Amino acid sequence: MNRTEIMAQIVGILEDVAEISPDEVTEDSVLMDDLDLSSMEILTIVADLEETFGIRIPEKELRSFVTISDLIDYLSTRVG
Amino acid sequence: MTETMTRKSEYLLQGAMYFYRAKNIYCRYQYTLQDPVDPALLQQAVDAALDQAPYFKMKLVREKREIYLAENDQPFTICPGHTLQAMPEETGGYLFNVSWEGATVFFDWYHFVADGHGVTRFLTRILMEYCNRRYGAGFDCPPLGSAPAYDMEALLAHDPTAGEEGLPENEPVPVQAGQLRRSILRLDKQSLVDAALDCGVKPVSALLGLLSLALQPFVDRDKVEYCYSTDTRRTLDVPEAFYNCVASFRHGVDAGPGVRLGDIAADIDQNLRASLQPQAQLTQMAKMMGWVCRVDALKAPLRIKQRVFSMGEAMGNFPADFWISYLGDPLGPDRDYPPALNDYIRDFEVWVPPDGASVGFEVASLHGQLICCIQDKLGRTGLADAIRAAMEREGVRVLGTTDVGPALPYQE
């Protein structure tokens, strides 16, 4: 799966979990600041991503997800 | 009366954390009596106790997006054998089960309905009712009420994380799991008390220190992290609560090579005593229940809620290298039962899966022994010997170790 496809999945989950319009999301978007996501929403998004991609993301990785790009980088290494 | 009319939400949130764990947590207390169990009398005893404790006459109803409690109008039937049953699927909707084999009575329950401290009053009552019928013991058996649910809003006002953003800064301890193995370690209680007195600490602090020293070679660092739970009934002013009333704490201790109990006992004891302070308990319990309520409020499928819940627990200072639950007296931690009941009880075991650690210790005190029931998710053969060595090095007498076998069903 390439970056564009992973991005599309993330955008869909953001829209579903936090009602964020796809137009608002770029790779540089900062999860908590730019997208105004709460920690609970981030965990929900991660849980959704795990289910979507059929993987388990270790808890120690969670704090490294600052931007959308961080998420894509991580997922690319696991499912790319 | 229709089912709708008997719907109850009271007591639901007190146990809701157990909906959000990946597996149902089933607990077992087993009491060995002086003589083979008479099943007809045991059934009568359970019926009598259940009549006096309507709290346990409930079932959990799960609908698409709703969970509630309702009165269970089906009779409860004890069953033969030692097999742990799935609750409520194999127990007629009841959230507990009673079975027997030989002289042993097995009490199992789904952690949603009660914690160990809470359920003990009910289980002890069953034993009293049984002894009245089997031996003419003459124990007084008045109704067993539960305290009303505590005020959740008032509790959550103590949650310091309520308005926080960002993920916790804790470094999660990875929980390793393989083939779970159960074993029992029996200690001479007086020798542990003496070791504790030598260090000027509580016996349970000495026990925590000794287990940390024993476990250290099995973790690849000097610092050993453990978790323990404290009962919060008095702090919440609900001494007669059956439901879960617990604040759990984590602490780390440097137990590397060359460290002796005297080097670490004071720090452990200071931390333990601090966690028993009412405000510390309120704050910690509010953090735990605050997280439960936030997960509960999520509009998401149960499986997503379960995963979010477990991530939050891992980030929020749990899990640890080992978990310990010190039950104390298995017939009643507050000793609010007739002392003569002890004469009818020969032995006790407790089996609760270690949900947030690689190894769990459940410790009870009976007839001058400390009975440590150990569940090791990694099935390490050298663990019992390491614990024995750590105990004996500090003068604590080990009365015996027993390899019990693999996990109970549903506790793997």
Short mmCIF file of C-alpha atoms in Angstrom, two decimals:
data_model
loop_
_atom_site.label_atom_id
_atom_site.label_comp_id
_atom_site.label_asym_id
_atom_site.label_seq_id
_atom_site.Cartn_x
_atom_site.Cartn_y
_atom_site.Cartn_z
CA MET A 1 0.00 0.00 0.00
CA ASN A 2 1.51 3.37 -0.96
CA ARG A 3 1.46 6.68 0.96
CA THR A 4 -1.51 8.03 -0.97
CA GLU A 5 -3.61 5.01 -0.18
CA ILE A 6 -2.62 5.10 3.50
CA MET A 7 -3.42 8.82 3.60
CA ALA A 8 -6.86 8.13 2.14
CA GLN A 9 -7.57 5.60 4.87
CA ILE A 10 -6.44 8.04 7.58
CA VAL A 11 -8.56 10.84 6.16
CA GLY A 12 -11.61 8.59 6.14
CA ILE A 13 -11.08 7.60 9.78
CA LEU A 14 -10.53 11.25 10.81
CA GLU A 15 -13.80 12.17 9.18
CA ASP A 16 -15.60 9.31 10.92
CA VAL A 17 -14.09 9.73 14.40
CA ALA A 18 -13.68 13.52 14.67
CA GLU A 19 -15.82 14.87 11.84
CA ILE A 20 -12.80 16.51 10.22
CA SER A 21 -13.26 17.47 6.60
CA PRO A 22 -10.75 15.83 4.22
CA ASP A 23 -9.88 19.33 2.95
CA GLU A 24 -8.43 20.22 6.35
CA VAL A 25 -5.96 17.33 6.43
CA THR A 26 -2.44 17.41 5.02
CA GLU A 27 0.64 15.33 5.78
CA ASP A 28 1.98 18.24 7.84
CA SER A 29 -1.14 18.56 9.99
CA VAL A 30 -0.29 18.32 13.70
CA LEU A 31 -2.78 15.98 15.32
CA MET A 32 -3.41 17.88 18.53
CA ASP A 33 -2.81 21.45 17.40
CA ASP A 34 -3.90 21.74 13.77
CA LEU A 35 -6.64 19.11 13.87
CA ASP A 36 -7.57 19.79 17.49
CA LEU A 37 -7.70 16.09 18.33
CA SER A 38 -8.02 15.03 21.93
CA SER A 39 -5.90 12.18 23.30
CA MET A 40 -9.05 10.04 23.39
CA GLU A 41 -9.67 10.75 19.70
CA ILE A 42 -6.07 9.88 18.84
CA LEU A 43 -6.39 6.54 20.61
CA THR A 44 -9.66 5.87 18.83
CA ILE A 45 -8.06 6.67 15.47
CA VAL A 46 -5.15 4.36 16.26
CA ALA A 47 -7.58 1.58 17.21
CA ASP A 48 -9.42 2.13 13.93
CA LEU A 49 -6.16 2.09 11.98
CA GLU A 50 -5.16 -1.17 13.66
CA GLU A 51 -8.42 -2.71 12.56
CA THR A 52 -8.22 -1.29 9.05
CA PHE A 53 -4.68 -2.51 8.45
CA GLY A 54 -4.88 -5.67 10.54
CA ILE A 55 -1.93 -4.76 12.72
CA ARG A 56 -1.24 -4.08 16.39
CA ILE A 57 0.55 -0.81 17.18
CA PRO A 58 2.61 -1.03 20.38
CA GLU A 59 1.68 1.56 23.00
CA LYS A 60 5.27 2.78 23.18
CA GLU A 61 4.87 4.14 19.62
CA LEU A 62 1.87 6.31 20.41
CA ARG A 63 3.70 9.37 21.68
CA SER A 64 5.78 9.51 18.48
CA PHE A 65 2.69 10.23 16.39
CA VAL A 66 2.73 14.03 16.26
CA THR A 67 1.73 14.69 12.66
CA ILE A 68 -0.21 12.85 9.99
CA SER A 69 3.11 12.23 8.28
CA ASP A 70 4.34 10.35 11.38
CA LEU A 71 1.36 8.05 11.14
CA ILE A 72 1.90 7.46 7.43
CA ASP A 73 5.63 6.80 7.95
CA TYR A 74 4.88 4.23 10.64
CA LEU A 75 2.12 2.51 8.69
CA SER A 76 4.26 2.45 5.52
CA THR A 77 6.89 0.41 7.34
CA ARG A 78 4.25 -2.03 8.61
CA VAL A 79 1.95 -2.41 5.63
CA GLY A 80 3.71 -0.65 2.77
CA MET B 1 -43.15 -7.37 35.98
CA THR B 2 -41.69 -6.77 32.56
CA GLU B 3 -37.98 -6.80 31.94
CA THR B 4 -38.09 -3.13 30.99
CA MET B 5 -39.49 -2.28 34.41
CA THR B 6 -36.64 -4.08 36.19
CA ARG B 7 -33.84 -2.41 34.25
CA LYS B 8 -31.18 -1.00 36.50
CA SER B 9 -28.22 1.17 35.75
CA GLU B 10 -27.14 1.36 39.37
CA TYR B 11 -23.85 -0.52 39.90
CA LEU B 12 -23.22 -0.62 36.16
CA LEU B 13 -20.36 1.87 35.94
CA GLN B 14 -18.66 0.44 39.05
CA GLY B 15 -17.77 -2.66 37.08
CA ALA B 16 -17.79 -1.24 33.56
CA MET B 17 -14.01 -1.45 33.24
CA TYR B 18 -14.48 -5.19 32.94
CA PHE B 19 -16.58 -4.78 29.80
CA TYR B 20 -13.65 -3.06 28.19
CA ARG B 21 -10.99 -5.62 28.88
CA ALA B 22 -10.14 -7.86 25.94
CA LYS B 23 -11.30 -10.94 27.88
CA ASN B 24 -13.80 -11.45 30.65
CA ILE B 25 -11.95 -11.60 33.96
CA TYR B 26 -13.17 -14.56 35.98
CA CYS B 27 -12.02 -15.01 39.55
CA ARG B 28 -12.01 -18.09 41.75
CA TYR B 29 -11.87 -18.52 45.50
CA GLN B 30 -11.83 -22.12 46.66
CA TYR B 31 -12.29 -23.27 50.21
CA THR B 32 -11.45 -26.78 51.35
CA LEU B 33 -13.66 -27.90 54.21
CA GLN B 34 -13.11 -30.57 56.85
CA ASP B 35 -15.35 -33.17 55.19
CA PRO B 36 -16.65 -34.05 51.72
CA VAL B 37 -19.24 -31.55 50.58
CA ASP B 38 -22.91 -32.52 50.75
CA PRO B 39 -24.26 -31.05 47.49
CA ALA B 40 -27.90 -30.94 48.61
CA LEU B 41 -26.95 -28.91 51.66
CA LEU B 42 -24.68 -26.69 49.59
CA GLN B 43 -27.56 -25.96 47.19
CA GLN B 44 -29.77 -25.05 50.17
CA ALA B 45 -27.02 -22.82 51.54
CA VAL B 46 -26.59 -20.98 48.24
CA ASP B 47 -30.36 -20.51 47.90
CA ALA B 48 -30.55 -19.10 51.43
CA ALA B 49 -27.60 -16.76 50.91
CA LEU B 50 -28.97 -15.58 47.57
CA ASP B 51 -32.31 -14.79 49.19
CA GLN B 52 -30.46 -12.63 51.70
CA ALA B 53 -28.21 -10.96 49.11
CA PRO B 54 -30.40 -9.84 46.18
CA TYR B 55 -27.44 -7.92 44.74
CA PHE B 56 -26.19 -11.20 43.27
CA LYS B 57 -29.58 -12.13 41.83
CA MET B 58 -28.93 -10.10 38.71
CA LYS B 59 -28.07 -10.65 35.11
CA LEU B 60 -26.28 -8.50 32.61
CA VAL B 61 -28.24 -7.66 29.48
CA ARG B 62 -26.30 -6.52 26.44
CA GLU B 63 -28.18 -4.99 23.59
CA LYS B 64 -26.74 -3.39 20.50
CA ARG B 65 -25.49 -0.20 22.09
CA GLU B 66 -26.80 -0.61 25.59
CA ILE B 67 -25.85 -2.64 28.63
CA TYR B 68 -27.98 -2.83 31.73
CA LEU B 69 -28.74 -5.03 34.71
CA ALA B 70 -31.97 -6.87 35.31
CA GLU B 71 -33.24 -9.18 37.99
CA ASN B 72 -32.48 -12.82 37.24
CA ASP B 73 -35.65 -14.79 37.90
CA GLN B 74 -34.09 -18.15 37.04
CA PRO B 75 -33.12 -20.52 39.86
CA PHE B 76 -29.41 -20.81 40.53
CA THR B 77 -28.08 -24.36 40.43
CA ILE B 78 -24.72 -25.48 41.78
CA CYS B 79 -22.73 -27.89 39.64
CA PRO B 80 -20.34 -30.75 40.32
CA GLY B 81 -16.63 -30.63 39.48
CA HIS B 82 -13.90 -28.06 39.48
CA THR B 83 -14.28 -26.75 35.94
CA LEU B 84 -14.47 -22.99 35.64
CA GLN B 85 -17.64 -22.09 33.74
CA ALA B 86 -18.12 -19.14 31.41
CA MET B 87 -20.24 -16.53 33.16
CA PRO B 88 -22.99 -15.77 32.41
CA GLU B 89 -23.16 -18.05 29.34
CA GLU B 90 -22.90 -21.34 31.27
CA THR B 91 -24.39 -20.23 34.59
CA GLY B 92 -28.01 -19.47 33.76
CA GLY B 93 -27.30 -15.80 33.37
CA TYR B 94 -25.74 -15.49 36.82
CA LEU B 95 -22.50 -13.60 37.17
CA PHE B 96 -21.14 -16.09 39.68
CA ASN B 97 -20.96 -19.84 40.03
CA VAL B 98 -20.65 -22.39 42.82
CA SER B 99 -19.38 -25.92 42.32
CA TRP B 100 -17.86 -28.61 44.49
CA GLU B 101 -15.50 -31.55 44.29
CA GLY B 102 -14.58 -33.71 47.26
CA ALA B 103 -14.23 -31.42 50.27
CA THR B 104 -13.68 -28.27 48.20
CA VAL B 105 -16.21 -25.59 47.33
CA PHE B 106 -15.33 -23.49 44.27
CA PHE B 107 -16.71 -19.94 44.06
CA ASP B 108 -16.24 -18.25 40.72
CA TRP B 109 -17.40 -14.82 39.67
CA TYR B 110 -17.14 -12.37 36.80
CA HIS B 111 -15.11 -9.41 38.02
CA PHE B 112 -17.77 -7.03 36.72
CA VAL B 113 -20.07 -7.86 39.62
CA ALA B 114 -17.66 -7.57 42.54
CA ASP B 115 -14.08 -7.35 43.65
CA GLY B 116 -12.58 -9.89 46.03
CA HIS B 117 -13.24 -7.79 49.11
CA GLY B 118 -16.86 -7.29 48.14
CA VAL B 119 -17.69 -10.83 47.11
CA THR B 120 -16.18 -12.35 50.23
CA ARG B 121 -19.14 -11.32 52.38
CA PHE B 122 -21.43 -13.29 50.08
CA LEU B 123 -19.17 -16.33 49.82
CA THR B 124 -18.60 -16.40 53.57
CA ARG B 125 -22.34 -16.24 54.06
CA ILE B 126 -22.77 -19.32 51.85
CA LEU B 127 -20.20 -21.13 53.97
CA MET B 128 -22.00 -20.07 57.17
CA GLU B 129 -25.33 -21.27 55.80
CA TYR B 130 -23.69 -24.54 54.79
CA CYS B 131 -22.06 -25.07 58.19
CA ASN B 132 -25.39 -24.38 59.88
CA ARG B 133 -26.97 -27.18 57.86
CA ARG B 134 -24.05 -29.62 57.85
CA TYR B 135 -22.75 -29.15 61.39
CA GLY B 136 -25.46 -27.26 63.24
CA ALA B 137 -23.03 -24.39 63.67
CA GLY B 138 -25.77 -21.93 64.61
CA PHE B 139 -24.32 -18.90 62.82
CA ASP B 140 -26.62 -15.90 62.68
CA CYS B 141 -27.45 -15.02 59.05
CA PRO B 142 -29.23 -11.66 58.74
CA PRO B 143 -29.92 -10.01 55.34
CA LEU B 144 -26.86 -8.97 53.34
CA GLY B 145 -27.42 -5.57 51.81
CA SER B 146 -25.11 -3.74 49.47
CA ALA B 147 -24.26 -0.11 49.92
CA PRO B 148 -25.84 2.09 47.25
CA ALA B 149 -23.62 2.98 44.34
CA TYR B 150 -21.15 5.72 45.23
CA ASP B 151 -21.59 9.16 43.70
CA MET B 152 -19.60 8.92 40.48
CA GLU B 153 -19.73 12.66 39.78
CA ALA B 154 -18.37 13.44 43.23
CA LEU B 155 -15.59 10.91 42.73
CA LEU B 156 -14.65 12.24 39.30
CA ALA B 157 -14.24 15.71 40.75
CA HIS B 158 -10.99 14.36 42.23
CA ASP B 159 -9.61 13.36 38.81
CA PRO B 160 -6.56 15.56 38.12
CA THR B 161 -6.42 14.36 34.50
CA ALA B 162 -9.99 15.33 33.62
CA GLY B 163 -9.06 18.37 31.52
CA GLU B 164 -5.64 17.21 30.37
CA GLU B 165 -4.70 16.91 26.75
CA GLY B 166 -1.90 14.83 25.31
CA LEU B 167 -0.85 11.31 26.09
CA PRO B 168 0.71 10.38 29.44
CA GLU B 169 4.47 10.49 29.66
CA ASN B 170 4.81 7.01 31.17
CA GLU B 171 6.93 4.38 29.54
CA PRO B 172 4.73 1.30 29.26
CA VAL B 173 6.14 -1.95 30.63
CA PRO B 174 5.59 -4.63 27.99
CA VAL B 175 3.62 -7.61 29.27
CA GLN B 176 5.10 -10.89 28.14
CA ALA B 177 2.88 -13.91 27.84
CA GLY B 178 3.37 -17.55 26.91
CA GLN B 179 2.14 -20.72 28.55
CA LEU B 180 0.62 -19.72 31.88
CA ARG B 181 1.55 -21.87 34.87
CA ARG B 182 0.01 -21.86 38.31
CA SER B 183 1.84 -22.59 41.53
CA ILE B 184 1.41 -22.06 45.25
CA LEU B 185 3.98 -20.87 47.73
CA ARG B 186 3.20 -21.24 51.42
CA LEU B 187 5.02 -19.07 53.91
CA ASP B 188 5.16 -19.12 57.66
CA LYS B 189 3.37 -15.88 58.47
CA GLN B 190 5.17 -15.20 61.74
CA SER B 191 8.59 -15.38 60.09
CA LEU B 192 7.46 -12.76 57.55
CA VAL B 193 6.15 -10.57 60.36
CA ASP B 194 9.51 -10.91 62.10
CA ALA B 195 11.39 -9.96 58.91
CA ALA B 196 9.11 -6.94 58.54
CA LEU B 197 9.65 -5.90 62.16
CA ASP B 198 13.42 -6.10 61.63
CA CYS B 199 13.00 -3.52 58.86
CA GLY B 200 10.39 -1.48 60.73
CA VAL B 201 7.80 -1.94 57.98
CA LYS B 202 4.39 -3.54 57.42
CA PRO B 203 4.48 -7.27 56.61
CA VAL B 204 2.94 -6.61 53.22
CA SER B 205 5.77 -4.14 52.47
CA ALA B 206 8.30 -6.83 53.32
CA LEU B 207 6.46 -9.23 51.04
CA LEU B 208 6.52 -6.68 48.19
CA GLY B 209 10.26 -6.25 48.71
CA LEU B 210 10.96 -9.97 48.77
CA LEU B 211 8.98 -10.59 45.61
CA SER B 212 10.74 -7.69 43.89
CA LEU B 213 14.12 -9.19 44.82
CA ALA B 214 13.00 -12.60 43.58
CA LEU B 215 11.64 -11.26 40.28
CA GLN B 216 14.55 -8.94 39.44
CA PRO B 217 16.69 -11.60 37.72
CA PHE B 218 13.75 -12.29 35.39
CA VAL B 219 13.45 -8.69 34.17
CA ASP B 220 16.32 -7.21 32.20
CA ARG B 221 16.84 -4.16 34.43
CA ASP B 222 17.53 -3.42 38.07
CA LYS B 223 14.26 -1.59 38.64
CA VAL B 224 11.29 -3.87 39.20
CA GLU B 225 7.83 -2.37 38.72
CA TYR B 226 4.86 -3.76 40.60
CA CYS B 227 1.21 -2.92 40.87
CA TYR B 228 -1.10 -3.48 43.78
CA SER B 229 -4.66 -2.61 44.58
CA THR B 230 -6.04 -0.96 47.69
CA ASP B 231 -9.57 -1.20 48.96
CA THR B 232 -11.38 2.15 48.93
CA ARG B 233 -14.64 1.26 50.70
CA ARG B 234 -13.87 3.27 53.81
CA THR B 235 -12.65 6.26 51.84
CA LEU B 236 -15.85 6.28 49.80
CA ASP B 237 -17.93 5.59 52.91
CA VAL B 238 -19.49 2.45 51.39
CA PRO B 239 -18.14 -0.27 53.72
CA GLU B 240 -20.83 -2.72 52.67
CA ALA B 241 -20.34 -2.39 48.93
CA PHE B 242 -20.27 -5.65 47.01
CA TYR B 243 -19.22 -3.87 43.83
CA ASN B 244 -15.69 -2.96 42.74
CA CYS B 245 -14.08 -0.35 44.99
CA VAL B 246 -10.41 -0.32 44.21
CA ALA B 247 -7.57 2.09 43.61
CA SER B 248 -4.49 0.54 42.01
CA PHE B 249 -1.00 1.91 42.35
CA ARG B 250 2.30 1.23 40.65
CA HIS B 251 5.72 1.57 42.22
CA GLY B 252 9.24 0.76 41.09
CA VAL B 253 12.09 -0.42 43.27
CA ASP B 254 15.78 -0.91 42.53
CA ALA B 255 16.28 -4.59 43.31
CA GLY B 256 19.49 -5.29 41.41
CA PRO B 257 22.21 -7.75 42.41
CA GLY B 258 23.44 -7.34 45.98
CA VAL B 259 20.35 -5.49 47.18
CA ARG B 260 18.85 -6.82 50.43
CA LEU B 261 15.40 -6.37 51.89
CA GLY B 262 16.65 -3.84 54.41
CA ASP B 263 17.86 -1.61 51.55
CA ILE B 264 14.45 -1.26 49.91
CA ALA B 265 11.82 -2.00 52.56
CA ALA B 266 11.51 1.54 53.91
CA ASP B 267 10.91 3.05 50.46
CA ILE B 268 8.31 0.39 49.66
CA ASP B 269 6.60 0.92 53.00
CA GLN B 270 6.54 4.70 52.62
CA ASN B 271 4.98 4.39 49.18
CA LEU B 272 2.44 1.85 50.40
CA ARG B 273 1.41 3.96 53.38
CA ALA B 274 1.04 7.01 51.15
CA SER B 275 -1.29 5.06 48.86
CA LEU B 276 -3.53 4.21 51.79
CA GLN B 277 -4.20 7.88 52.52
CA PRO B 278 -7.80 8.83 51.63
CA GLN B 279 -6.87 11.65 49.27
CA ALA B 280 -4.36 9.49 47.41
CA GLN B 281 -6.98 6.78 47.03
CA LEU B 282 -9.62 9.22 45.85
CA THR B 283 -7.28 10.79 43.31
CA GLN B 284 -6.13 7.46 41.92
CA MET B 285 -9.58 5.91 41.83
CA ALA B 286 -10.95 9.04 40.15
CA LYS B 287 -8.25 8.78 37.47
CA MET B 288 -9.12 5.14 36.89
CA MET B 289 -12.86 5.64 36.84
CA GLY B 290 -12.52 8.84 34.82
CA TRP B 291 -10.85 6.83 32.10
CA VAL B 292 -13.59 4.18 32.29
CA CYS B 293 -16.28 6.85 31.95
CA ARG B 294 -14.55 8.51 29.00
CA VAL B 295 -14.26 5.17 27.20
CA ASP B 296 -17.84 4.38 28.12
CA ALA B 297 -18.98 7.64 26.52
CA LEU B 298 -17.26 6.91 23.21
CA LYS B 299 -19.60 6.36 20.31
CA ALA B 300 -17.72 3.41 18.92
CA PRO B 301 -18.16 -0.36 18.58
CA LEU B 302 -17.28 -2.41 21.66
CA ARG B 303 -14.09 -3.81 20.09
CA ILE B 304 -12.77 -0.27 19.47
CA LYS B 305 -13.67 0.74 23.02
CA GLN B 306 -11.84 -2.33 24.31
CA ARG B 307 -8.68 -1.44 22.41
CA VAL B 308 -8.83 2.23 23.42
CA PHE B 309 -9.31 1.16 27.02
CA SER B 310 -6.28 -1.12 26.96
CA MET B 311 -4.10 1.54 25.30
CA GLY B 312 -5.12 4.02 27.97
CA GLU B 313 -4.30 1.57 30.74
CA ALA B 314 -0.91 0.84 29.21
CA MET B 315 -0.13 4.56 28.86
CA GLY B 316 -1.55 5.45 32.24
CA ASN B 317 1.00 3.76 34.49
CA PHE B 318 -0.10 0.19 33.99
CA PRO B 319 0.93 -2.59 33.52
CA ALA B 320 3.96 -3.68 35.56
CA ASP B 321 6.40 -6.57 35.99
CA PHE B 322 4.20 -8.18 38.59
CA TRP B 323 0.81 -7.67 40.12
CA ILE B 324 0.03 -8.40 43.73
CA SER B 325 -3.26 -8.52 45.53
CA TYR B 326 -3.09 -9.00 49.29
CA LEU B 327 -6.44 -10.42 50.34
CA GLY B 328 -5.62 -10.93 53.98
CA ASP B 329 -8.30 -13.04 55.63
CA PRO B 330 -10.10 -14.99 52.88
CA LEU B 331 -13.28 -15.24 54.95
CA GLY B 332 -13.53 -11.51 55.45
CA PRO B 333 -10.78 -8.90 55.17
CA ASP B 334 -12.50 -6.92 57.95
CA ARG B 335 -12.95 -10.10 60.02
CA ASP B 336 -16.68 -9.39 60.30
CA TYR B 337 -17.68 -13.05 60.51
CA PRO B 338 -17.94 -15.50 63.41
CA PRO B 339 -14.39 -16.66 64.26
CA ALA B 340 -15.65 -20.23 64.74
CA LEU B 341 -16.17 -20.43 60.96
CA ASN B 342 -12.40 -20.81 60.67
CA ASP B 343 -12.65 -24.19 62.38
CA TYR B 344 -14.53 -25.60 59.39
CA ILE B 345 -12.06 -24.34 56.75
CA ARG B 346 -8.98 -26.44 56.10
CA ASP B 347 -7.42 -24.66 53.13
CA PHE B 348 -7.88 -21.89 50.62
CA GLU B 349 -6.74 -20.99 47.11
CA VAL B 350 -7.42 -17.96 44.94
CA TRP B 351 -7.02 -17.75 41.19
CA VAL B 352 -7.36 -14.42 39.42
CA PRO B 353 -5.67 -13.90 36.05
CA PRO B 354 -2.88 -11.30 36.11
CA ASP B 355 -4.37 -8.89 33.62
CA GLY B 356 -1.71 -6.20 33.71
CA ALA B 357 1.51 -8.08 34.35
CA SER B 358 3.52 -11.10 33.33
CA VAL B 359 3.06 -12.65 36.74
CA GLY B 360 0.44 -12.19 39.44
CA PHE B 361 0.47 -12.99 43.14
CA GLU B 362 -2.74 -13.36 45.12
CA VAL B 363 -1.93 -13.66 48.80
CA ALA B 364 -4.22 -14.81 51.61
CA SER B 365 -3.63 -15.45 55.28
CA LEU B 366 -5.08 -18.57 56.86
CA HIS B 367 -4.14 -20.67 59.90
CA GLY B 368 -0.78 -18.97 60.34
CA GLN B 369 0.20 -19.38 56.70
CA LEU B 370 0.52 -16.89 53.91
CA ILE B 371 -0.82 -18.67 50.84
CA CYS B 372 0.64 -17.10 47.67
CA CYS B 373 -1.18 -18.26 44.57
CA ILE B 374 1.05 -17.48 41.61
CA GLN B 375 0.03 -17.19 37.97
CA ASP B 376 3.05 -16.86 35.71
CA LYS B 377 2.17 -16.08 32.11
CA LEU B 378 5.63 -17.22 31.01
CA GLY B 379 5.55 -20.52 32.91
CA ARG B 380 9.13 -20.01 34.14
CA THR B 381 10.41 -23.15 35.84
CA GLY B 382 12.93 -21.30 38.00
CA LEU B 383 10.48 -18.80 39.45
CA ALA B 384 9.43 -20.79 42.50
CA ASP B 385 13.04 -21.56 43.39
CA ALA B 386 13.98 -17.89 43.01
CA ILE B 387 11.18 -16.83 45.33
CA ARG B 388 12.11 -19.49 47.86
CA ALA B 389 15.73 -18.37 47.79
CA ALA B 390 14.80 -14.71 48.25
CA MET B 391 12.56 -15.58 51.20
CA GLU B 392 15.05 -17.85 52.94
CA ARG B 393 17.89 -15.38 52.51
CA GLU B 394 15.88 -12.93 54.64
CA GLY B 395 14.82 -15.52 57.21
CA VAL B 396 11.27 -16.05 55.95
CA ARG B 397 10.32 -19.72 56.26
CA VAL B 398 8.92 -21.39 53.16
CA LEU B 399 6.54 -24.15 54.17
CA GLY B 400 6.17 -25.55 50.69
CA THR B 401 5.79 -24.93 46.99
CA THR B 402 3.31 -26.71 44.75
CA ASP B 403 3.13 -26.74 40.98
CA VAL B 404 -0.62 -26.63 40.38
CA GLY B 405 -0.59 -26.86 36.60
CA PRO B 406 -1.71 -24.86 33.60
CA ALA B 407 -4.24 -22.04 33.60
CA LEU B 408 -7.87 -22.62 34.37
CA PRO B 409 -10.13 -22.41 31.33
CA TYR B 410 -10.92 -18.78 30.43
CA GLN B 411 -7.93 -17.63 32.52
CA GLU B 412 -5.25 -18.38 29.92
#
